[in-house]
Structures are given as C-alpha cells and as structure tokens.
XYZ file of C-alpha atoms in Angstrom:
472
model
C 91.937 23.389 43.212
C 90.345 20.976 45.984
C 93.059 18.690 46.784
C 91.344 15.784 47.912
C 90.103 15.390 44.318
C 93.458 13.748 43.302
C 92.615 11.151 46.080
C 89.143 10.557 44.496
C 90.056 10.647 40.820
C 93.139 8.004 41.503
C 90.906 6.025 43.286
C 88.491 5.385 41.158
C 90.637 5.614 38.248
C 92.814 2.408 40.508
C 89.602 0.367 40.946
C 88.185 0.655 37.282
C 91.421 -1.182 36.563
C 92.792 -3.436 39.274
C 89.722 -5.941 39.321
C 90.604 -6.648 35.710
C 94.231 -7.373 36.689
C 93.168 -9.585 39.926
C 90.719 -11.759 37.754
C 94.253 -11.881 35.594
C 96.384 -12.724 38.285
C 94.441 -15.136 39.696
C 94.126 -17.244 36.214
C 97.731 -17.028 35.785
C 98.736 -18.358 39.441
C 96.187 -20.881 39.024
C 96.715 -22.197 35.470
C 100.072 -22.321 36.038
C 99.923 -24.910 38.431
C 97.044 -26.641 36.592
C 97.641 -26.464 33.160
C 100.568 -29.124 31.660
C 103.745 -26.514 30.911
C 103.040 -26.221 26.997
C 99.725 -25.634 27.101
C 100.057 -22.881 29.818
C 102.859 -21.067 27.623
C 100.436 -21.230 24.790
C 97.662 -19.745 27.011
C 100.208 -16.867 27.615
C 101.544 -16.607 24.246
C 98.201 -15.166 23.162
C 98.215 -12.724 25.711
C 101.664 -11.614 25.466
C 101.287 -10.903 21.620
C 97.814 -9.277 22.475
C 99.600 -6.535 24.654
C 102.489 -5.907 22.424
C 99.830 -5.225 19.293
C 97.220 -3.498 21.139
C 99.457 -0.153 21.870
C 100.340 -0.602 18.145
C 96.392 -0.657 17.370
C 95.718 2.415 19.934
C 98.320 4.733 18.557
C 98.064 6.661 22.262
C 94.393 7.510 21.800
C 93.755 6.246 24.636
C 96.623 8.496 26.446
C 95.715 11.707 24.694
C 92.604 11.925 25.823
C 93.348 12.091 29.592
C 95.227 15.034 28.857
C 92.620 17.349 27.730
C 88.650 18.351 29.500
C 85.603 16.596 28.095
C 84.898 20.120 26.193
C 87.852 19.900 24.191
C 87.582 16.211 23.378
C 84.152 17.187 21.978
C 85.308 19.634 19.455
C 88.607 17.519 18.708
C 86.331 14.919 17.567
C 84.734 17.298 15.390
C 87.890 18.055 13.352
C 88.441 14.293 12.788
C 87.716 14.143 8.971
C 85.947 10.730 7.716
C 89.382 9.917 5.791
C 91.223 9.708 8.796
C 88.704 7.285 10.461
C 88.973 5.107 7.615
C 92.792 5.709 7.655
C 92.824 4.164 11.264
C 90.052 1.520 10.812
C 92.671 0.033 7.825
C 95.540 0.160 10.602
C 93.667 -1.701 13.400
C 92.440 -4.320 10.743
C 95.637 -4.899 9.294
C 97.569 -5.568 13.080
C 94.428 -7.549 13.750
C 95.096 -9.687 10.387
C 98.806 -10.288 12.087
C 97.713 -10.926 15.105
C 95.351 -13.830 14.112
C 97.803 -15.110 12.004
C 100.197 -15.613 14.332
C 97.631 -17.415 16.486
C 96.259 -19.153 13.940
C 100.401 -20.650 12.785
C 101.028 -21.074 16.588
C 98.063 -22.257 18.450
C 95.542 -23.543 15.494
C 93.301 -20.993 16.459
C 90.351 -20.201 13.507
C 91.462 -16.840 12.253
C 87.984 -14.976 12.728
C 88.659 -15.121 16.848
C 91.582 -13.775 17.216
C 91.289 -10.915 14.605
C 88.034 -9.749 16.121
C 89.372 -10.181 19.699
C 92.379 -7.379 19.110
C 89.614 -5.075 17.618
C 87.450 -5.247 20.386
C 89.820 -5.206 22.953
C 91.713 -2.199 21.308
C 88.143 -0.469 20.832
C 87.041 -0.790 24.448
C 90.531 -0.036 25.595
C 90.076 3.925 23.869
C 86.159 3.987 25.156
C 87.598 3.417 28.369
C 89.856 6.325 28.591
C 87.082 8.527 27.151
C 84.447 7.461 29.814
C 87.575 8.519 32.404
C 87.358 11.714 30.981
C 83.858 12.445 31.815
C 84.295 10.891 35.125
C 81.999 7.689 34.690
C 83.776 6.313 37.646
C 80.913 4.507 39.456
C 79.515 2.903 36.110
C 83.158 1.834 34.786
C 84.028 0.321 38.397
C 80.753 -1.681 37.995
C 81.145 -3.376 34.330
C 85.040 -3.906 35.200
C 83.790 -6.336 38.365
C 80.891 -7.849 36.611
C 83.326 -8.265 33.736
C 86.239 -9.772 36.315
C 83.484 -12.144 37.956
C 82.821 -13.817 34.443
C 86.427 -13.206 33.180
C 87.455 -15.700 35.966
C 84.058 -18.012 35.349
C 85.161 -18.973 32.084
C 88.390 -20.108 32.842
C 87.259 -21.966 35.900
C 84.129 -23.687 33.168
C 86.608 -23.746 30.413
C 89.111 -25.743 32.820
C 86.761 -27.896 34.481
C 85.036 -29.331 31.004
C 88.472 -29.832 28.959
C 90.497 -27.098 28.232
C 90.638 -25.449 24.920
C 92.368 -22.446 23.611
C 89.688 -22.286 20.722
C 87.132 -22.267 23.536
C 88.203 -20.152 25.906
C 89.008 -17.325 23.748
C 85.862 -17.686 21.984
C 84.115 -17.254 25.296
C 86.581 -14.209 26.164
C 85.620 -12.982 22.836
C 82.218 -12.757 23.503
C 83.059 -11.266 26.972
C 85.210 -8.415 25.321
C 82.615 -7.845 22.862
C 79.715 -7.317 25.196
C 82.127 -4.654 27.456
C 82.687 -2.905 23.988
C 78.892 -2.390 23.355
C 78.291 -1.202 26.994
C 81.342 1.222 26.466
C 79.742 2.634 23.564
C 76.381 3.074 24.771
C 77.461 4.675 27.731
C 79.368 6.942 25.888
C 76.816 8.064 23.520
C 74.961 8.895 26.344
C 77.575 11.311 27.560
C 77.945 12.863 24.123
C 73.941 13.768 23.859
C 74.068 15.217 27.048
C 77.220 16.793 27.260
C 76.614 20.513 27.636
C 79.096 22.577 25.947
C 81.759 24.471 28.396
C 83.721 27.752 27.443
C 87.578 26.976 27.884
C 89.878 29.946 28.325
C 92.895 27.581 27.655
C 93.173 27.163 23.958
C 95.495 24.509 22.442
C 97.311 24.304 18.869
C 96.098 21.388 16.438
C 99.832 20.889 15.180
C 101.014 20.826 18.972
C 98.257 18.100 19.591
C 99.082 15.765 16.772
C 102.752 16.418 17.453
C 102.082 15.226 20.905
C 99.633 12.207 19.871
C 102.425 10.787 17.912
C 105.081 11.021 20.900
C 102.708 9.711 23.041
C 102.019 6.786 21.152
C 105.407 5.882 20.665
C 106.385 6.152 23.935
C 103.364 3.648 25.258
C 105.054 1.025 22.582
C 108.541 1.661 23.809
C 107.349 1.243 27.423
C 105.906 -1.991 26.528
C 109.265 -3.033 24.602
C 110.807 -2.021 27.981
C 108.597 -4.573 30.012
C 109.416 -7.188 27.778
C 113.067 -7.200 25.881
C 114.870 -8.714 28.863
C 112.459 -11.483 29.010
C 112.590 -11.906 25.271
C 116.442 -12.050 25.241
C 116.770 -14.221 27.970
C 114.321 -16.965 26.318
C 116.078 -16.748 23.052
C 119.695 -16.863 24.713
C 119.578 -19.318 27.612
C 117.948 -22.454 28.497
C 114.138 -23.026 29.696
C 114.989 -23.231 32.989
C 116.879 -20.319 33.494
C 114.363 -18.354 31.317
C 111.680 -19.576 33.857
C 113.889 -18.557 36.965
C 114.578 -14.882 34.775
C 110.878 -14.929 34.317
C 109.412 -15.346 37.852
C 111.607 -12.917 39.640
C 111.761 -10.289 37.387
C 107.943 -10.273 37.400
C 106.131 -6.673 37.916
C 104.731 -6.307 41.479
C 100.771 -6.927 40.634
C 98.816 -3.462 40.501
C 101.641 -1.049 41.684
C 101.945 0.204 37.500
C 98.239 0.802 37.968
C 98.408 2.918 40.969
C 100.997 4.878 39.253
C 98.999 5.227 35.915
C 95.935 6.178 37.807
C 97.774 8.993 39.375
C 99.314 10.167 36.772
C 96.111 10.431 34.846
C 94.164 11.915 38.110
C 96.772 14.947 37.921
C 96.084 15.441 34.443
C 92.196 15.015 34.562
C 92.334 17.893 36.899
C 94.902 19.944 35.226
C 92.962 19.860 32.333
C 89.727 20.903 33.800
C 91.509 23.871 35.502
C 92.981 25.472 32.188
C 95.441 27.836 32.602
C 94.292 28.757 36.264
C 95.905 24.792 36.863
C 99.667 26.127 35.881
C 100.287 27.235 39.346
C 98.969 24.050 40.941
C 101.347 21.866 38.876
C 103.705 22.375 41.649
C 101.443 21.345 44.731
C 100.039 18.528 42.717
C 103.005 16.381 41.906
C 104.152 16.873 45.427
C 100.885 15.439 46.294
C 100.727 12.949 43.795
C 104.707 11.562 45.658
C 103.303 12.104 49.035
C 100.221 9.807 48.762
C 101.880 7.121 46.259
C 104.843 6.898 49.022
C 102.109 5.777 51.584
C 101.939 2.943 49.201
C 105.102 1.819 47.376
C 107.524 2.134 50.420
C 105.568 0.050 52.895
C 105.066 -2.940 49.800
C 109.008 -2.365 48.723
C 110.322 -2.826 52.513
C 108.171 -5.851 52.638
C 109.160 -7.673 49.822
C 112.898 -6.413 50.314
C 112.958 -8.403 53.977
C 110.574 -11.234 53.300
C 111.628 -12.024 49.150
C 113.144 -15.279 50.260
C 109.574 -16.657 51.786
C 107.586 -14.577 49.639
C 109.255 -16.628 46.322
C 109.126 -19.818 47.603
C 105.448 -19.281 48.839
C 104.245 -18.128 45.446
C 106.201 -19.832 42.999
C 107.319 -23.519 45.427
C 110.902 -23.909 46.226
C 112.158 -25.048 43.058
C 112.025 -21.201 41.984
C 114.819 -20.067 44.850
C 117.180 -19.331 42.679
C 115.194 -16.559 41.331
C 114.979 -14.766 44.602
C 118.420 -12.829 43.572
C 116.828 -11.622 40.181
C 113.642 -10.410 42.583
C 115.914 -9.021 44.849
C 117.686 -6.655 41.838
C 114.317 -6.056 40.206
C 112.626 -4.393 43.939
C 115.416 -1.803 44.002
C 113.091 -0.048 41.398
C 110.452 0.173 43.384
C 111.351 3.263 45.355
C 111.161 5.282 42.256
C 107.587 4.170 41.261
C 106.338 6.700 44.011
C 106.340 9.213 41.518
C 105.171 9.626 37.637
C 107.672 11.542 36.332
C 105.810 12.161 32.731
C 102.647 14.145 33.845
C 104.695 17.562 33.741
C 106.123 16.844 30.410
C 102.856 15.768 28.871
C 100.849 18.360 30.054
C 103.120 20.434 28.449
C 103.065 18.912 25.165
C 106.742 17.658 25.418
C 106.333 14.482 23.743
C 109.575 14.367 22.385
C 111.359 14.758 25.498
C 108.963 11.935 26.894
C 110.360 9.538 23.778
C 113.846 10.506 24.108
C 113.932 8.839 27.782
C 112.034 6.349 27.004
C 114.148 4.885 23.728
C 117.555 6.429 26.118
C 116.343 4.079 28.508
C 115.810 1.127 26.259
C 119.238 1.742 24.945
C 121.141 1.812 28.371
C 119.080 -0.947 29.602
C 120.256 -3.243 26.579
C 123.690 -1.906 26.704
C 124.272 -2.635 30.102
C 123.168 -6.479 30.126
C 126.004 -8.363 28.708
C 128.392 -6.616 30.821
C 126.435 -6.638 33.927
C 125.286 -10.721 33.030
C 129.016 -11.889 32.900
C 129.406 -9.442 36.263
C 127.013 -11.282 38.540
C 124.518 -13.469 35.911
C 120.842 -13.274 36.238
C 120.390 -10.336 38.723
C 122.251 -8.086 36.315
C 120.297 -8.404 33.530
C 117.358 -7.095 35.837
C 119.704 -4.730 37.583
C 120.310 -2.493 34.055
C 116.741 -2.331 33.377
C 116.957 -0.815 37.153
C 120.043 1.477 36.675
C 118.676 2.890 33.299
C 115.218 3.689 34.623
C 117.149 5.944 37.535
C 118.749 7.567 35.064
C 115.317 8.211 32.834
C 113.712 9.637 35.895
C 116.830 12.002 36.341
C 116.174 13.096 32.763
C 112.634 13.558 32.934
C 112.487 15.355 36.317
C 115.383 17.935 35.492
C 113.645 18.831 32.180
C 110.187 19.360 34.202
C 111.947 21.477 36.915
C 113.199 23.810 33.928
C 110.039 24.287 32.225
C 108.384 24.936 35.255
C 111.534 27.335 36.085
C 111.834 25.993 39.461
C 114.548 23.508 41.348
C 113.918 20.118 41.010
C 114.005 18.877 44.301
C 110.550 21.802 44.794
C 108.544 18.950 42.255
C 109.550 16.142 44.790
C 108.383 15.700 48.598
C 111.942 14.656 49.086
C 111.793 15.508 52.745
C 108.418 13.424 53.465
C 110.474 10.432 51.248
C 113.064 10.644 53.593
C 111.390 10.287 56.964
C 108.666 7.478 55.659
C 111.475 5.774 54.105
C 113.549 5.694 57.376
C 110.681 4.949 59.305
C 109.525 1.939 57.506
C 113.023 0.579 57.344
C 113.245 0.739 60.901
C 109.576 -0.944 61.452
C 110.348 -3.760 58.876
C 113.714 -4.520 60.546
C 112.053 -5.021 63.884
C 109.190 -6.730 62.234
C 111.222 -9.463 60.636
C 113.784 -9.559 63.658
C 110.668 -10.588 65.710
C 109.334 -12.922 63.082
C 112.075 -15.025 62.475
C 113.158 -15.146 66.027
C 110.069 -16.218 67.632
C 107.868 -17.709 64.831
C 108.625 -20.331 62.045
C 107.046 -21.230 59.034
C 104.663 -18.944 57.016
C 104.196 -16.851 59.849
C 107.232 -14.805 59.638
C 105.425 -13.586 56.064
C 101.910 -13.356 57.336
C 102.945 -10.727 59.988
C 105.156 -9.086 58.008
C 102.080 -8.590 55.060
C 99.601 -7.523 57.890
C 102.242 -5.224 59.051
C 102.606 -3.556 55.352
C 98.692 -3.253 55.391
C 98.564 -1.202 58.283
C 101.586 0.742 57.700
C 99.806 1.624 54.074
C 96.408 2.225 55.350
C 97.706 4.037 58.348
C 99.930 6.622 56.211
C 97.393 7.153 53.620
C 94.594 8.510 56.017
C 97.623 10.739 57.997
C 98.217 12.332 54.325
C 94.718 12.245 53.292
C 93.563 14.410 56.645
C 96.440 16.429 55.621
C 95.572 17.278 52.270
C 92.057 17.593 53.385
C 92.828 20.703 55.305
C 93.114 22.665 52.225
C 89.576 21.213 50.877
C 88.008 18.124 49.468
C 85.415 17.356 46.843
C-alpha cells in the first residue's frame, strides 16, 4: 500500500467533520455568553437529546459502511429486502416521534420540527458515510464548509432579531434537509456511474449482521460514556457544581474527529486492499499512532502546563474551580494517539468491542462514588480516565492475539517515548520563559504558538518519513 494514502484520507475525513464542529463550538461559546442561562440551557437541551437519539436511529449503519469497499457495499444493498427497509423506516419514525414529544413537552416546540429534524439528521449522517466510502472528499468538504457558514449565519440572524427556539430550529431544519438532498443526489450519481469490481475477499452475511449489531451497540455505549458522568452530576449536585464539572470535563474540540478520521482512513485502506491488505495492518496501525501523536502530545502538554490560563480565558475567572477537574480529564489525552478498535472492527470482532465498551462504562460508574468521596469532583473525571486505560489495554491485547503478534509491535512505543520526552522538555522551558518574562495572556499565547509549531513540524517530519515508502 502507498502509505501516504493514510495521511490523505485522514486529512479529508477530518476536514469534512471539522467545519461543522467548529461552527458549533463558536456558537456554544457565543450563545453561552449572550443568552440568559435558562434560554441557553433549553437550546443545549435540544442538541444533547439529539446526540443521544441519533446513534440509536443510525443503528451502526454509518460505522458499518466504512468497513467495506464500495463494490461490496453496492452488492450488500441489493440483498436488503423491501420489508427490511420498511422496518428500519418505522424504527426511525418511532425515535423521531419520541424526540418530537420530548422537545414539545420541555421546549414547547411544534411537533413537526423536531420530528423531521431527527429524520433528516440521521439520514444525512448515513449518506455522508457512504460518500466517504466512495471518496467524494472534495464535494463533502465544500458542502460542509457552506453548511457551517449558513449554520453560523442562522444563529447570528436569530439572535439579532429576537431569539426564539422555534425560529432557530425551523431554519436549521431547512438547512439540514437541504444538505440531505444534496447528499442523496451525489449518492445517486455515484451509484449510476459505479463500475463493478471483482473482490478477492468474500464476506459472510451472518458475520456482517453480527458486526452491524455490535457496532450499533458500541456507538450508543460510547455516547453514554461521554454523557453519563455529566448526567449523574446534574442529578446529584447543585447547579453551580454541575456547571463547574461540565466546563472542566469538556472534550478537547476536534480531537475525537481526528481519531475517528484516522481510524476510518485505515479501515477504508484495508477494505480496498482486500485479503492482500492483511499484512499491512501492523504497519498502518503504527503509522496512525505516529501521526496522531504529532497532534495529541503537543496539545496535551500545552493544556497541562497552561491549564489555569486556558480555563480562565475561555470561561472567565468564575470557573477557576473547574481547573482541577480539567487537569484530571486531561490525563486521558495521551491514549487518544491511537485508535484501539480498528483491528477488531476489521476482523469482525464486534462482540469484543462491546465487551470493552460496556466494561469501561461499568468500571467508571463503579469508581465514581469512591473517587468523589476521596478527592471531590476531579475524582469523577478520574474514574473515566482509569476505565478508559483499562479498556485500551484490553483492546490492544486482544488485537495482538488476533494478529498473532506482540502488543508492543502494534504501537510505536519508541516513537511515543521520544516525543513525550521532547515535547515535555520544550513546554517546561516555554512555560518558564512565559511566566518569568511576561504577564497577562502572553504566556498562554506563547504556549499556543509553540504548540502549533510543534504539531506542524512533527507532522511534516512524519509525513516525509512515510513518503519514502510511496505516496498517493
């Protein structure tokens, strides 16, 4: 395989999802400052419940699609009977009805807007995955850049002309439906133009259905893992403490997108190679680890050494108590330099993926109370850090067993150790210089500039190393 395909695929998949996430992040920061607390809470209520119900509506289809080459996806779709399409349609309609009822009862929105919103949002998510499989990267990037600009524009317009939840979600429904129609049109063009390919690799339909079920469960479990701690805190503690925990335990923007993009790129590359690609699994996993570490490690050390200024600058000084929670949450970042389920997904081990996902959730929930009694709110965040490291170890050991290799051969640990030492040393020096010679926000800016430079330089070095083996 031409190794630079991983860089190319990862970059484009990341871009496709980057711009909508950026627009949403900007809206969150802006609206949290401009809207009254109750209005902002109601606005987020819609998105939180949509984020939980959408994976249920997708039932893992969007994840399953990227596991196989386009030709096989086309053949697989032809085997789906009309009754199965109808059954899935009913499932989505039921969830849309539940979502509409929740929004109507709490936010007093008309039923039709949230009902259609969940349907359009779900189908757009699925069609986007199919277009990624067909490598319609440039079209997807262009569509999502325009979508993100209009998403921001709608929020700006509604806020300036009297904020209304009914108005903003009606406009966003129109925008989402328009994006879905464009996705559908491009998909139909792909289907008509697609040339049949011969595939050496044969897939067992029973195994595919089993993997599909497991991937759907895994997707839902991951969503719960991201939100269950915030949900428990909101029920058990006061609103101010809940707000402190929520801000301190925020996911670092765009890193989940980067991780997902890298994992998807590896799966796409392996799927296109068929059985011939099996020998490329270990080199590709190592390459992915080296590439992701170029971004994750500098971000980790920047946020670690400048965490106080970062929290105060983003959320103001009233959220200073969130810094210890933020510190505990940051400890999960180094492990984000690797996509631990890629090998298992490629080898149809959905049951193993789900065992790890469910175990991670159970361990975290079991640790919440004792760690909270020991060190307070940071202990809640730390419980999920500990459980995630257990989960990653389990996935890595099982992947190594399937590939009949050592776990150490699956990760570029020498490369990681060198980077950790180098990046840590550099940021210690930058932090000392920043706080010794400057005041105000200058140390934070200096650290941010250094982080960006380290990411760019280390990515360039890794890219050139991989380029020696061929590019595409």
